[in-house]
Coordinates of N, CA and C in Angstrom, one line a residue:
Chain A
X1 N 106.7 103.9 123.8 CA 105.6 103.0 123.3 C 106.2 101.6 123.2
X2 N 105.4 101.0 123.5 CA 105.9 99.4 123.4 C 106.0 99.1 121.6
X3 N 107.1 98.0 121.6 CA 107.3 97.5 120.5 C 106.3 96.7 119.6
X4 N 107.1 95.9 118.2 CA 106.0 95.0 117.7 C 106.4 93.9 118.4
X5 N 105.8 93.1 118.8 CA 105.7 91.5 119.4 C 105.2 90.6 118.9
X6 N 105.8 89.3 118.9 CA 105.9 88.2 118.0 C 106.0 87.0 118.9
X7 N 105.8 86.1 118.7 CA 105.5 84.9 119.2 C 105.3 83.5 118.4
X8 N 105.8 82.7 118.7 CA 106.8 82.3 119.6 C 107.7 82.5 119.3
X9 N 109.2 82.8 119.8 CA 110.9 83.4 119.7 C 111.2 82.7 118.5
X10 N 110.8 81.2 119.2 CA 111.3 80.1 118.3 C 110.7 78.7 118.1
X11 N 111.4 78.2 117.0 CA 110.1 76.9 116.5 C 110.9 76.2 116.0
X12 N 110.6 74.8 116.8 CA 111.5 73.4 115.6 C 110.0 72.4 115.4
X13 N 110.1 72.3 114.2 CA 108.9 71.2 113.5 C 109.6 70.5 112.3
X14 N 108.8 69.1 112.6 CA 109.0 68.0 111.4 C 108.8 68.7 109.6
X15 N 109.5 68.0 108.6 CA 108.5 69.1 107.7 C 107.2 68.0 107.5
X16 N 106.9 69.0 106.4 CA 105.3 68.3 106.2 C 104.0 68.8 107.8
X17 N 104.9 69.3 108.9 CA 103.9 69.8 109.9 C 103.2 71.6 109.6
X18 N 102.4 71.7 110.3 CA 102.5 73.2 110.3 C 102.9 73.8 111.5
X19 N 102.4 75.1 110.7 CA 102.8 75.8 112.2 C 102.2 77.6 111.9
X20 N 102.0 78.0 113.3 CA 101.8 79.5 113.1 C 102.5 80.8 114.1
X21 N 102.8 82.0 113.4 CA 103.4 82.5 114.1 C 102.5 83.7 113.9
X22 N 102.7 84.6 115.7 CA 101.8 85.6 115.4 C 102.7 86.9 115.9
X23 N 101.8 88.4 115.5 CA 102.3 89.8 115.6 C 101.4 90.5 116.1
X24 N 101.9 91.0 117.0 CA 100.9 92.5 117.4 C 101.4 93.3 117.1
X25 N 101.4 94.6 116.0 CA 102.0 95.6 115.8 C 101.8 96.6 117.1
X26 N 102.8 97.4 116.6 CA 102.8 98.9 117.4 C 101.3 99.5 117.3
X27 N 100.9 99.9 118.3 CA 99.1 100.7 118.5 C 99.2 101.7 117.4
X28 N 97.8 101.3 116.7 CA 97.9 102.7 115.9 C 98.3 102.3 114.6
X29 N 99.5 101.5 114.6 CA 100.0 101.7 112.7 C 99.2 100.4 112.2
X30 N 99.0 101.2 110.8 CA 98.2 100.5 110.1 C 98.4 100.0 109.0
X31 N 99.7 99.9 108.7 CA 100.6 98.8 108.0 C 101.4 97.6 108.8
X32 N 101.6 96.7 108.0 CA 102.2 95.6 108.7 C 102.9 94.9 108.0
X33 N 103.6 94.3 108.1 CA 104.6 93.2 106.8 C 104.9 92.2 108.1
X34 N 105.2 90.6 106.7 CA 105.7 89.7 107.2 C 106.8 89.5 106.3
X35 N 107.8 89.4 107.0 CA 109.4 89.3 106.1 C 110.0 87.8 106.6
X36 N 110.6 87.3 105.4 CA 111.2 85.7 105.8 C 112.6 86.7 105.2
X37 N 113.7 86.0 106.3 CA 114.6 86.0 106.2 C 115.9 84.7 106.5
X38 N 116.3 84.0 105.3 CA 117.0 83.1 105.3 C 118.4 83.6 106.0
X39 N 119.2 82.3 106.5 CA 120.7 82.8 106.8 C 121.3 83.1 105.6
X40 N 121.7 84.5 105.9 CA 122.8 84.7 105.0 C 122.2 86.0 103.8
X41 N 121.1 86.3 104.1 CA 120.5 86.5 103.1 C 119.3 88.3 103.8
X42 N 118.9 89.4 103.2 CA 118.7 90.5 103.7 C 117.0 89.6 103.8
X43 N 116.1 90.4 104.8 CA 114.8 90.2 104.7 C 114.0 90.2 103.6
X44 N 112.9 89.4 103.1 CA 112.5 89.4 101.9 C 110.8 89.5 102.2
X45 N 110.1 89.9 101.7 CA 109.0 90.7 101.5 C 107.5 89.4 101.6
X46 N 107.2 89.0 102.3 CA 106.0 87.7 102.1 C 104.6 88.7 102.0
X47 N 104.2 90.0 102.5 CA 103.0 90.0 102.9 C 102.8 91.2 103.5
X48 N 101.7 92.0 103.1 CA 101.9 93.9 103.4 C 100.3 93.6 103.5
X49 N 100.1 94.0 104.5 CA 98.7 94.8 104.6 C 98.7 95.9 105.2
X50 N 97.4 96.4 105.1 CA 96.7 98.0 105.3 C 95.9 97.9 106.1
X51 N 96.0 98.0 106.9 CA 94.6 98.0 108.0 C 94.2 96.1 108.1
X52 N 93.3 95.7 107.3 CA 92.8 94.2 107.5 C 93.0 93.5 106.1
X53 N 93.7 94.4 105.3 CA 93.1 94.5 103.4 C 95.0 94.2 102.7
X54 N 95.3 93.2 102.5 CA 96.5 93.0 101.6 C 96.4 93.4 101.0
X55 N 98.0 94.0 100.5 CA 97.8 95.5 99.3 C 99.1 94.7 98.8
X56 N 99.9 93.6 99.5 CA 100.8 93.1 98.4 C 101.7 91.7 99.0
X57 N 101.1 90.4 98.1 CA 101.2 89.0 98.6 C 102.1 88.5 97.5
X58 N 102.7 89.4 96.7 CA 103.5 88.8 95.3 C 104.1 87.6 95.3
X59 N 105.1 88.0 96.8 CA 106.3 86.6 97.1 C 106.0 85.9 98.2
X60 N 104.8 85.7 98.6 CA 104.0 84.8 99.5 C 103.9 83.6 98.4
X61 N 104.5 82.1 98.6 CA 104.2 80.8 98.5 C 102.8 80.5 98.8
X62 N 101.5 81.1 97.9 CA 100.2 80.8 98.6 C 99.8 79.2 98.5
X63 N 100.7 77.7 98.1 CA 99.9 77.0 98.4 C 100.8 76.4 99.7
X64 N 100.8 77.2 100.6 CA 101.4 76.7 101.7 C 101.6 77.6 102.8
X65 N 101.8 78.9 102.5 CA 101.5 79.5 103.1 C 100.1 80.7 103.4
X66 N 100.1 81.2 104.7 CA 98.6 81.9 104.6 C 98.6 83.2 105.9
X67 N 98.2 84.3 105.6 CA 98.2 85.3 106.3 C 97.0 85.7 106.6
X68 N 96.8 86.8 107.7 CA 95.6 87.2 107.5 C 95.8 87.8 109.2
X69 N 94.8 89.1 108.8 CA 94.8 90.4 109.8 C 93.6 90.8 110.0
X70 N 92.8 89.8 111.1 CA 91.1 89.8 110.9 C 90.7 91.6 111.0
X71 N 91.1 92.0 112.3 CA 90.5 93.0 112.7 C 91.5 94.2 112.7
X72 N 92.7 94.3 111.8 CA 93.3 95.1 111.4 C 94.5 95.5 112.2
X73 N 94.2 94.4 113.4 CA 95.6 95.1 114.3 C 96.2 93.8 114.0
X74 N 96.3 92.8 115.1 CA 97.2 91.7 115.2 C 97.4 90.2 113.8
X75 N 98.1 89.8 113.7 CA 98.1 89.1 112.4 C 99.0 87.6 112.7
X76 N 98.4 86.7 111.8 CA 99.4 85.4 112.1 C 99.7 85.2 110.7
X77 N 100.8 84.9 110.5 CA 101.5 83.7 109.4 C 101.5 82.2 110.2
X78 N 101.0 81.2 108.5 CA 100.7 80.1 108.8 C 101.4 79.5 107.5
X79 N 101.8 78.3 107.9 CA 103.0 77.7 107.3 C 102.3 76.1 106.7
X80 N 101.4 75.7 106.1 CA 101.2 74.3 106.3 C 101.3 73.8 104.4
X81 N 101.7 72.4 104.5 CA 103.2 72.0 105.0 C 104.3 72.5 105.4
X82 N 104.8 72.6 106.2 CA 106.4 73.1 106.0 C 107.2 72.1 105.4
X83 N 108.0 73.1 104.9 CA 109.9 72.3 104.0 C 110.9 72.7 104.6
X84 N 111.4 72.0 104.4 CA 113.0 71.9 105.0 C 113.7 73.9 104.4
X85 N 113.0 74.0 103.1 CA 113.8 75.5 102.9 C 113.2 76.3 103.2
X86 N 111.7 76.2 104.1 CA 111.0 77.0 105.1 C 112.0 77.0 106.6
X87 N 113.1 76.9 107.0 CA 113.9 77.3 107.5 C 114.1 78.3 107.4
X88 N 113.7 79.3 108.8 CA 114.3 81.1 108.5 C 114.1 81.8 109.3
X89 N 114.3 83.3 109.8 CA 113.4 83.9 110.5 C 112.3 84.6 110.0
X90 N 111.2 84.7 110.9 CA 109.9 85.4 110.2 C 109.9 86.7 111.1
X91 N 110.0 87.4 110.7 CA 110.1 89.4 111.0 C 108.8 89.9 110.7
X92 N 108.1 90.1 111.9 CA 106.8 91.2 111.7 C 107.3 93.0 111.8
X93 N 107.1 93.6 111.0 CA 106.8 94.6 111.1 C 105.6 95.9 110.8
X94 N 105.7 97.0 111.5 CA 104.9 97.6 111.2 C 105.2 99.2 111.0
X95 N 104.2 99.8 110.5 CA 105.0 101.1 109.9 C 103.0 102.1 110.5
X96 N 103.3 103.3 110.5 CA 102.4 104.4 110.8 C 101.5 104.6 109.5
X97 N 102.1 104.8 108.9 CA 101.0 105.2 107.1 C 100.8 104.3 106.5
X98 N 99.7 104.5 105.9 CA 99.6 103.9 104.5 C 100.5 103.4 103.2
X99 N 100.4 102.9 102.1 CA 101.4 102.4 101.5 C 101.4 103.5 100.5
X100 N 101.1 104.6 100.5 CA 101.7 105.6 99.6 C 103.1 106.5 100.0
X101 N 103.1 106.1 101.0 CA 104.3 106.8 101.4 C 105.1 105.6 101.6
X102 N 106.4 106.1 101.9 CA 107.5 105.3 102.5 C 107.9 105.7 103.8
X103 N 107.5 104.8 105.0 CA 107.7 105.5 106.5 C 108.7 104.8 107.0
X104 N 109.3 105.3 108.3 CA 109.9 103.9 108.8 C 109.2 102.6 109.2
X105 N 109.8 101.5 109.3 CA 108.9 100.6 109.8 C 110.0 99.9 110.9
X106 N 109.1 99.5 111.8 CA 109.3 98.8 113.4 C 109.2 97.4 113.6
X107 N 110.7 97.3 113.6 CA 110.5 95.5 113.4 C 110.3 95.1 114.8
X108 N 109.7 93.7 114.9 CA 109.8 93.0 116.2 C 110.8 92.2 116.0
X109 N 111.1 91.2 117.3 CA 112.3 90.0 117.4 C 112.2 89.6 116.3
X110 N 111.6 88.8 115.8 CA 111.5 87.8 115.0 C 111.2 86.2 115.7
X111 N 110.7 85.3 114.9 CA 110.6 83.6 114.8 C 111.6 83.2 114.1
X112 N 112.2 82.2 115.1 CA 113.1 81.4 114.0 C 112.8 80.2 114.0
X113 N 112.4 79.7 112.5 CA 111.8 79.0 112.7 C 112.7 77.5 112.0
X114 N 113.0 76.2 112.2 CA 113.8 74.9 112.5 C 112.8 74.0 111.7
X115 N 113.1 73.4 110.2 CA 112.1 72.2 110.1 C 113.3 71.0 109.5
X116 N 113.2 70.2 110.6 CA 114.1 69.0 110.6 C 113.1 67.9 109.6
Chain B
X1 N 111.6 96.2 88.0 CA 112.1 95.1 89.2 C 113.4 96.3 90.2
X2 N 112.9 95.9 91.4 CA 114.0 96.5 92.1 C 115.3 95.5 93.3
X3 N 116.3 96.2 92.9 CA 117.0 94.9 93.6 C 118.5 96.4 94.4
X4 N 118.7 95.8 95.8 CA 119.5 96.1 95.7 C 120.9 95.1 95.8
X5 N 122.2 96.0 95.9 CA 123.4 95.0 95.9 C 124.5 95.6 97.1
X6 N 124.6 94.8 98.1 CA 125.8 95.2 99.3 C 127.2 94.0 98.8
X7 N 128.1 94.5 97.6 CA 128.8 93.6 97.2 C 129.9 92.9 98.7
X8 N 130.0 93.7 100.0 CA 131.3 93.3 101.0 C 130.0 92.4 102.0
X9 N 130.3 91.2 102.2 CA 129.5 90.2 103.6 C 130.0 90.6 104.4
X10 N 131.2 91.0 104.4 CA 131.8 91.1 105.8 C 132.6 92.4 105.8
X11 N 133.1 93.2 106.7 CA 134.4 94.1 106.6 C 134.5 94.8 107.8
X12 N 135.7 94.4 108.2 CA 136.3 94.4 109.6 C 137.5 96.1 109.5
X13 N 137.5 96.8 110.2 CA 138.1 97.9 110.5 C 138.6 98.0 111.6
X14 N 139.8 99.1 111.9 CA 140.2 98.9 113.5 C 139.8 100.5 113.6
X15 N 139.6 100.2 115.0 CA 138.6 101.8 116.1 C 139.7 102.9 115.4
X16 N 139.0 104.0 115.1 CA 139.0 105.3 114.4 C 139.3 105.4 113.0
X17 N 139.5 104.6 112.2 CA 139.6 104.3 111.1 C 138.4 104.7 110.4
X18 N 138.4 105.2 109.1 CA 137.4 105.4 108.5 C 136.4 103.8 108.0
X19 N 134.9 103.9 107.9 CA 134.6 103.2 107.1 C 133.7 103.2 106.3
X20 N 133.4 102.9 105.2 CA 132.3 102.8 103.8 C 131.5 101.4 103.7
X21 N 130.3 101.4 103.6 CA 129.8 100.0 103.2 C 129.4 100.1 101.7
X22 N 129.2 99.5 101.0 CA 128.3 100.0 99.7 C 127.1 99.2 99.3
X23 N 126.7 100.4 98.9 CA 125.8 99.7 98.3 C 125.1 100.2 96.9
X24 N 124.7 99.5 96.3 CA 124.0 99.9 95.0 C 123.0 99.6 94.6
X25 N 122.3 99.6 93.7 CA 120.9 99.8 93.3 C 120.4 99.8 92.0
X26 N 119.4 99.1 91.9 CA 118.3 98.8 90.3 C 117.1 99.4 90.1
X27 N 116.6 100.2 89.5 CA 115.5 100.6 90.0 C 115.0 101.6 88.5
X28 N 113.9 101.7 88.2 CA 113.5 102.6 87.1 C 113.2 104.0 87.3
X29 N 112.5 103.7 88.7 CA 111.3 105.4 88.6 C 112.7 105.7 89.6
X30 N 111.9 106.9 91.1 CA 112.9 107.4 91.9 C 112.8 106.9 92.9
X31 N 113.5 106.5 93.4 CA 114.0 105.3 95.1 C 113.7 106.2 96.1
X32 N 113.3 105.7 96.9 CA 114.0 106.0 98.6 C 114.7 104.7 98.8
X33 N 115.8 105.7 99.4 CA 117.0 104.6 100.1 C 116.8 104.8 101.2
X34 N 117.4 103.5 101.9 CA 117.4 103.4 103.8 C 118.8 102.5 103.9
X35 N 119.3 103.0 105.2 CA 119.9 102.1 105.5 C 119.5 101.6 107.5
X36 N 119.7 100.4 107.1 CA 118.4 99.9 108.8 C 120.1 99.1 109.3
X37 N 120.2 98.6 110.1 CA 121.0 98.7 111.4 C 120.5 96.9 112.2
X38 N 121.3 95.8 112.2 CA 121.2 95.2 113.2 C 122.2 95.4 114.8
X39 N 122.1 95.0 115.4 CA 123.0 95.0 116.9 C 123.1 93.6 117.2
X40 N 124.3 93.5 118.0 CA 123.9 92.2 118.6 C 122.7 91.7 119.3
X41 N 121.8 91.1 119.1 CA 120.6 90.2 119.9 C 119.5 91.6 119.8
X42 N 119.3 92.8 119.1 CA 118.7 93.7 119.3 C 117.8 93.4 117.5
X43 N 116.4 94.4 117.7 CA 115.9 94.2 116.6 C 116.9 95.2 115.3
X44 N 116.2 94.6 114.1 CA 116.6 95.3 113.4 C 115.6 97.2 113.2
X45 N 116.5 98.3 113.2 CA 116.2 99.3 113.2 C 116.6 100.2 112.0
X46 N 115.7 101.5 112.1 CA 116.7 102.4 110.4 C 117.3 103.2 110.9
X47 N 118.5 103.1 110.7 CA 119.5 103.9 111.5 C 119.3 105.4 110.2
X48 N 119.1 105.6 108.6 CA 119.2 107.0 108.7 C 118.4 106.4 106.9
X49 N 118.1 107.7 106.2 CA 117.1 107.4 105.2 C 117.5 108.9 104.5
X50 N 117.6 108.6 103.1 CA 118.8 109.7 102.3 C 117.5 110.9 101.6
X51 N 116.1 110.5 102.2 CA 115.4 112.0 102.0 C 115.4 113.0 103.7
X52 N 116.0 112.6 104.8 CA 116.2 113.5 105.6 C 117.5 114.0 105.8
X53 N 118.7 113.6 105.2 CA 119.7 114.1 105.0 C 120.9 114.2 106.6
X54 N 120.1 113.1 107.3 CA 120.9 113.5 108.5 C 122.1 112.7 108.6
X55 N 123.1 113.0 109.8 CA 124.4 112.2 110.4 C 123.5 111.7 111.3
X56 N 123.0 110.1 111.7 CA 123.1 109.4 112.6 C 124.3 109.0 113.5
X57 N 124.7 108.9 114.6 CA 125.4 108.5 115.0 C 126.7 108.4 114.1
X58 N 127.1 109.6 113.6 CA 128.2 110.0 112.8 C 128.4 109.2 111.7
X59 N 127.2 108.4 110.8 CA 127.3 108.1 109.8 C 126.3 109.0 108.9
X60 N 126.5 109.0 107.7 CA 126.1 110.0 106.3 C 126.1 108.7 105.6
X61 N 125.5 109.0 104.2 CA 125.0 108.3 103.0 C 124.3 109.5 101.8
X62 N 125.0 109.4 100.7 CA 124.7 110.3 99.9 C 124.3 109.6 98.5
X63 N 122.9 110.1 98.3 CA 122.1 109.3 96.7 C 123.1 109.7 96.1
X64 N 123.5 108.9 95.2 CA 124.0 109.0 93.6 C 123.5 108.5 92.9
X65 N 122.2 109.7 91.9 CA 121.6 108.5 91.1 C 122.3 108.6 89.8
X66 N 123.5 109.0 89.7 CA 124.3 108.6 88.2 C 124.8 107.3 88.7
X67 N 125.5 107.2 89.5 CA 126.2 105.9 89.7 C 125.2 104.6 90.5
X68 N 123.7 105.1 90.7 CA 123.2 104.2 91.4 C 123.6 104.3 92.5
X69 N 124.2 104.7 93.7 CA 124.6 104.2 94.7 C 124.1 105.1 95.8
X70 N 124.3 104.2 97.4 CA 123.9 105.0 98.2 C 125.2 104.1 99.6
X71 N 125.9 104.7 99.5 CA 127.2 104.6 100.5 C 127.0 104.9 101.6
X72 N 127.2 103.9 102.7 CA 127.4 104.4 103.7 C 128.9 104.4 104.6
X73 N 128.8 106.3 105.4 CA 130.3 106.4 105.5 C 130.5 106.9 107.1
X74 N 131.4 106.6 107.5 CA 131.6 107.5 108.8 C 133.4 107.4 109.1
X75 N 133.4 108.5 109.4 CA 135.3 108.9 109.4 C 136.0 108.4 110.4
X76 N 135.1 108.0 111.5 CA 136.2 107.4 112.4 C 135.4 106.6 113.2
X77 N 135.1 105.1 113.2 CA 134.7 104.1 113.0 C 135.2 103.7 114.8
X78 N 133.8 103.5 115.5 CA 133.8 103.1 117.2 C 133.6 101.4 116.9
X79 N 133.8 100.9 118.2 CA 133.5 99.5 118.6 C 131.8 99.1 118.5
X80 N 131.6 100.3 118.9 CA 129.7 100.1 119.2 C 129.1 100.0 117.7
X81 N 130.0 100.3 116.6 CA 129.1 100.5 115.5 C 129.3 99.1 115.1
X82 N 130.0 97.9 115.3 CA 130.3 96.7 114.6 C 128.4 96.0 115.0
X83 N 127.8 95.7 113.9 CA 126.3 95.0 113.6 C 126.5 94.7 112.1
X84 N 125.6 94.4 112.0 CA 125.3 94.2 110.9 C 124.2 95.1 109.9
X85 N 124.5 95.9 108.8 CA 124.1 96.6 108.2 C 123.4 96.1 107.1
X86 N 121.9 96.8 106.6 CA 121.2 95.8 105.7 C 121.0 97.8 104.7
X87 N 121.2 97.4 103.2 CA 121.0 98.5 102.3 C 119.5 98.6 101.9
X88 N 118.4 99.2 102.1 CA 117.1 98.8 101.4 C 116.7 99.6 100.5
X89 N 115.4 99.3 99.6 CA 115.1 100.6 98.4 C 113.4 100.5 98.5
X90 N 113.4 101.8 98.8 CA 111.6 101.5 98.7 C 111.0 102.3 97.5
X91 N 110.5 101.7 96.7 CA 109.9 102.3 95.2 C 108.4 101.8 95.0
X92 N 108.1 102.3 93.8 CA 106.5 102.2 93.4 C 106.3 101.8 91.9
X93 N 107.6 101.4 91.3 CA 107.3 101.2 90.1 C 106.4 99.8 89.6
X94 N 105.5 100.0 88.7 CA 105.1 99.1 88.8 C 103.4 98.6 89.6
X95 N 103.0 99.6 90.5 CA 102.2 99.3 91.6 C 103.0 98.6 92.5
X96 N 104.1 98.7 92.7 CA 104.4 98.1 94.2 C 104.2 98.4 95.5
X97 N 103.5 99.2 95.5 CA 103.0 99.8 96.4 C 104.0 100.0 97.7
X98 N 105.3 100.7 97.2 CA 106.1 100.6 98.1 C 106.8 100.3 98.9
X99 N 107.2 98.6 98.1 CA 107.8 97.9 99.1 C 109.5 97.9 99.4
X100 N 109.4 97.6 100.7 CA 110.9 97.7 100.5 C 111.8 96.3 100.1
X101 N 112.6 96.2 99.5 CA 113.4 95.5 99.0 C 115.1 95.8 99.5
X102 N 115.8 94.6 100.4 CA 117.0 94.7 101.4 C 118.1 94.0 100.9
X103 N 119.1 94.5 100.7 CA 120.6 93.4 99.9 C 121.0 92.7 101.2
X104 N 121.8 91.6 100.8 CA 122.2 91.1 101.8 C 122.3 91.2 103.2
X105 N 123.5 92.4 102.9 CA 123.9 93.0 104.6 C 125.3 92.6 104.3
X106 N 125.9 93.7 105.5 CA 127.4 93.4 105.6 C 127.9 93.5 106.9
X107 N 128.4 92.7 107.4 CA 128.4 92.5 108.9 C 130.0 93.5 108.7
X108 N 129.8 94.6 110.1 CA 130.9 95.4 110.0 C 131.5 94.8 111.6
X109 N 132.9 95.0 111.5 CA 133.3 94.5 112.8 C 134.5 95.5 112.9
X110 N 134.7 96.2 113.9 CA 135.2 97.1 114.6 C 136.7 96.6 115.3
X111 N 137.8 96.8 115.2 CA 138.3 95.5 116.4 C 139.4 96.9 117.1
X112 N 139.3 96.8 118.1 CA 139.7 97.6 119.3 C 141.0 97.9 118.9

């Protein structure tokens, strides 16, 4: 089965610009996360949805950042302003179940994303 | 609050040598632990998860919930296994609805 896919690889922007990155999960699963991952540092948790329905935005920066999974499959993170400690990679993944379980989940490449 | 802790960044072994990563753990209710796997230029993957109890690629990991921990070990340590390892904890305390939460990581390096 093909993977999760992500786009674009990579990203250099001014801060104060925006920017968006997008995910097509694996066919079928109906969980998804957006993970920022700083250098040096394990993945950290921005953004879980269920189908089209966020079930958990805790450590989402909402006045800057923004998510959203119209029709339950593909999803973008959007970044506006960016900061200079918005420097990271962004990790889509996706997982088979629901959030009552604990399943594996399927990371894609990732965005790395550069704000000079 | 769940948090975990991989206290080694780094730890370098030579081929057949045993090796241990560690890791530890915060957590109130009952965890699932994972341990996920980077490769050079490859995505990150879950190499093995301590409610199926298996040897992946000749590594083990065994819950200790008196000591908190969940160690990862294998007895004789190949070139191919040098990536970077990330320790995760997935829990519900709280309504978290399961998220997983990742320590640092410990880059293992293998040297011939």
């Amino acid at each position: 089965e093909a993977g999760v896919a992500q786009s674009p690889r990579y990203k250099i922007i001014e801060k104060r610009q925006s920017v968006a990155f997008w995910c097509n999960p694996i066919s079928g699963h109906a969980t998804l996360y957006w993970y920022q991952q700083i250098l040096g540092q394990g993945p950290k948790l921005l953004i879980q949805f269920q189908n089209n329905g966020v079930v958990d935005d805790s450590q989402l920066p909402k006045d800057r950042f923004s998510a959203e999974r119209l029709k339950g499959v593909d999803s973008t993170l959007k970044i506006q302003p960016a900061k200079l400690e918005d420097s990271a990679v962004y990790l889509c993944a996706s997982s088979p179940r629901g959030q009552s379980f604990s399943y594996e989940q399927y990371f894609g490449p990732g965005t790395r994303l550069t704000v000079t | 609050a769940q948090r975990v802790t991989q206290p080694e960044k780094l730890l370098s072994v030579f081929k057949g040598a045993p090796v241990e990563l560690k890791c530890n753990y915060s957590y109130s209710g009952s965890p699932e632990l994972f341990w996920y796997v980077q490769y050079s230029r490859q995505r990150l993957q879950l190499l093995l998860r301590h409610i199926s109890r298996e040897s992946i690629k000749g590594f083990t990991a065994d819950l200790n919930k008196g000591e908190t921990s969940f160690h990862l070990k294998k007895p004789f340590a190949q070139e191919e296994d040098s990536a970077m390892y990330y320790c995760a904890l997935s829990g519900n305390s709280g309504g978290s609805n399961y998220k997983l939460t990742f320590g640092k990581g410990t880059l293992l390096t293998v040297n011939p």
